Amino acid sequence: MQKLAKLITNKPFVYSLWFGLSLFLVIKGVLTHQGFNNYTIFKYNFLNTIHQHNLYAYQPEHYYDLNHYGPVFSIIMAPFAILPDSIGVILWVLFNAFILFKAIQLLPLKKDQYVIVLLLCAHELMTASANVQSNPMIAALIILGFNFIKREQDFWAALMIALGAFIKLYGIVGLAFFFFSTNKPKFVLSFIFWSAVLFVLPMAISSPSFIIQTYHDWYTDLVIKNSDNQQSYMQEICVTGFIRRAFHFQDLKNMYVIGPALVLFGLSYLRVKAYKVLEYQRLILSSVLIFAVIFSSSAESSTYIIAFVGVAVWFMNLNRQVTGFEIFLLVLALLITSLSPSDLFPSFIRTQYIVPYKLKSIPCFLIWLKIIYETLTRDFVNEKEGVLTQAAV
């Protein structure tokens, strides 16, 4: 057991898994001339912006599927898009892995606990990297928003949250950390400032009229995508999708699920006295990361890197000793959420049950409910006082 404990906290080993698994897959894809459709979509977000072509129109001569990212994403993609694809796609995957690595490393956790978070999330990162997705970056921006607020750097926290929202909307959930800010007026003004900057920034490589039209087109695209997701086999991997398919409730409206979920999430904020307690704040971070995915109609398998960081942070934030039920929830999440898309999981179960019934979302949903229960019942104030007393002794 001691050898195992040393292994899972061994930084060179965990870092090698974190970066190595993703790097192996993308280099393998380059060497075997595998097409990276998502990367091509991202690249053309930049190219279409500078050439003022509709970002959300079909371009089958370049890629299949559609772009669903905001025009500010073109600025993020610019350094990669100007490189040869074989180099750009490798650097893109490494960039996403690195920024999420730094965000997790900066989390206010006990010594080296971030290493275990990295280990728990390494396979899920590989799933996102296999699809050269941007979701690791989105997760990082949400976490960095939390980290900067904890450091009383509201100006930069507002940038992280606004940037995430202007890229893929998911980042807007970072506003849930507003209540932890020690300078709320500064945070609000900073968020307004950065929203204005990010709104006009793509105009620097395009034109004002085109970018304004693009924001209108983006809204239309997202409305259509939300409707299309209900019929998608590989998307809507969320609680609503599970209910639709498991109970043959195809007419279920998203709001009938999201509404009660928002009420449950809001109940967590009734613990006003706990706002300054780190354990409570980390639970809210976990809740936000999971909520953003399991109640999103756009959630797909590679999106779950966002939720799984929330799962890992929750597990590191538990009261010790950890109960058998909590270990069961983590193992269930590792098996069903993280490993089910891989060849390590029985293909029959994956194709017949996990994918059709959107079961990847269920372990995260159960953990999210457990998090809500903890936020409502844990005695955070006494926990904090207990830690302070031990430190004084």
mmCIF file with all atom_site columns, C-alpha atoms in Angstrom, residues 2 32 42 45 114 117 123 152 180 212 227 231 254 265 276 282 313 318 326 334-336 340 353 355 383:
data_model
loop_
_atom_site.group_PDB
_atom_site.id
_atom_site.type_symbol
_atom_site.label_atom_id
_atom_site.label_alt_id
_atom_site.label_comp_id
_atom_site.label_asym_id
_atom_site.label_entity_id
_atom_site.label_seq_id
_atom_site.pdbx_PDB_ins_code
_atom_site.Cartn_x
_atom_site.Cartn_y
_atom_site.Cartn_z
_atom_site.occupancy
_atom_site.B_iso_or_equiv
_atom_site.pdbx_formal_charge
_atom_site.auth_seq_id
_atom_site.auth_comp_id
_atom_site.auth_asym_id
_atom_site.auth_atom_id
_atom_site.pdbx_PDB_model_num
ATOM 1  C CA . GLN A 1 2   ? 2.865   2.375  0.778   1.00 0.00 ? 2   GLN A CA 1
ATOM 2  C CA . THR A 1 32  ? -1.011  7.848  -39.624 1.00 0.00 ? 32  THR A CA 1
ATOM 3  C CA . PHE A 1 42  ? -11.184 25.520 -34.964 1.00 0.00 ? 42  PHE A CA 1
ATOM 4  C CA . ASN A 1 45  ? -12.927 29.845 -37.082 1.00 0.00 ? 45  ASN A CA 1
ATOM 5  C CA . TYR A 1 114 ? -3.423  18.338 -6.947  1.00 0.00 ? 114 TYR A CA 1
ATOM 6  C CA . VAL A 1 117 ? -6.527  15.225 -9.092  1.00 0.00 ? 117 VAL A CA 1
ATOM 7  C CA . HIS A 1 123 ? -7.741  9.347  -18.778 1.00 0.00 ? 123 HIS A CA 1
ATOM 8  C CA . GLU A 1 152 ? -8.338  38.513 -4.428  1.00 0.00 ? 152 GLU A CA 1
ATOM 9  C CA . PHE A 1 180 ? -16.580 34.521 -2.699  1.00 0.00 ? 180 PHE A CA 1
ATOM 10 C CA . ILE A 1 212 ? -21.690 42.116 -34.881 1.00 0.00 ? 212 ILE A CA 1
ATOM 11 C CA . SER A 1 227 ? -32.831 21.513 -30.778 1.00 0.00 ? 227 SER A CA 1
ATOM 12 C CA . GLN A 1 231 ? -31.929 13.695 -31.714 1.00 0.00 ? 231 GLN A CA 1
ATOM 13 C CA . ASN A 1 254 ? -34.747 20.753 -20.880 1.00 0.00 ? 254 ASN A CA 1
ATOM 14 C CA . PHE A 1 265 ? -27.861 24.392 -6.701  1.00 0.00 ? 265 PHE A CA 1
ATOM 15 C CA . LYS A 1 276 ? -15.404 32.175 3.662   1.00 0.00 ? 276 LYS A CA 1
ATOM 16 C CA . ARG A 1 282 ? -14.189 23.883 -3.084  1.00 0.00 ? 282 ARG A CA 1
ATOM 17 C CA . VAL A 1 313 ? -11.766 17.983 -6.451  1.00 0.00 ? 313 VAL A CA 1
ATOM 18 C CA . LEU A 1 318 ? -14.091 14.997 1.589   1.00 0.00 ? 318 LEU A CA 1
ATOM 19 C CA . GLU A 1 326 ? -17.967 7.795  -1.339  1.00 0.00 ? 326 GLU A CA 1
ATOM 20 C CA . LEU A 1 334 ? -13.995 6.109  -13.047 1.00 0.00 ? 334 LEU A CA 1
ATOM 21 C CA . LEU A 1 335 ? -15.592 3.052  -14.656 1.00 0.00 ? 335 LEU A CA 1
ATOM 22 C CA . ILE A 1 336 ? -18.731 4.466  -16.275 1.00 0.00 ? 336 ILE A CA 1
ATOM 23 C CA . SER A 1 340 ? -16.447 3.549  -20.758 1.00 0.00 ? 340 SER A CA 1
ATOM 24 C CA . TYR A 1 353 ? -26.208 0.568  -22.780 1.00 0.00 ? 353 TYR A CA 1
ATOM 25 C CA . VAL A 1 355 ? -23.970 5.304  -25.228 1.00 0.00 ? 355 VAL A CA 1
ATOM 26 C CA . GLU A 1 383 ? -14.442 22.174 10.682  1.00 0.00 ? 383 GLU A CA 1
#
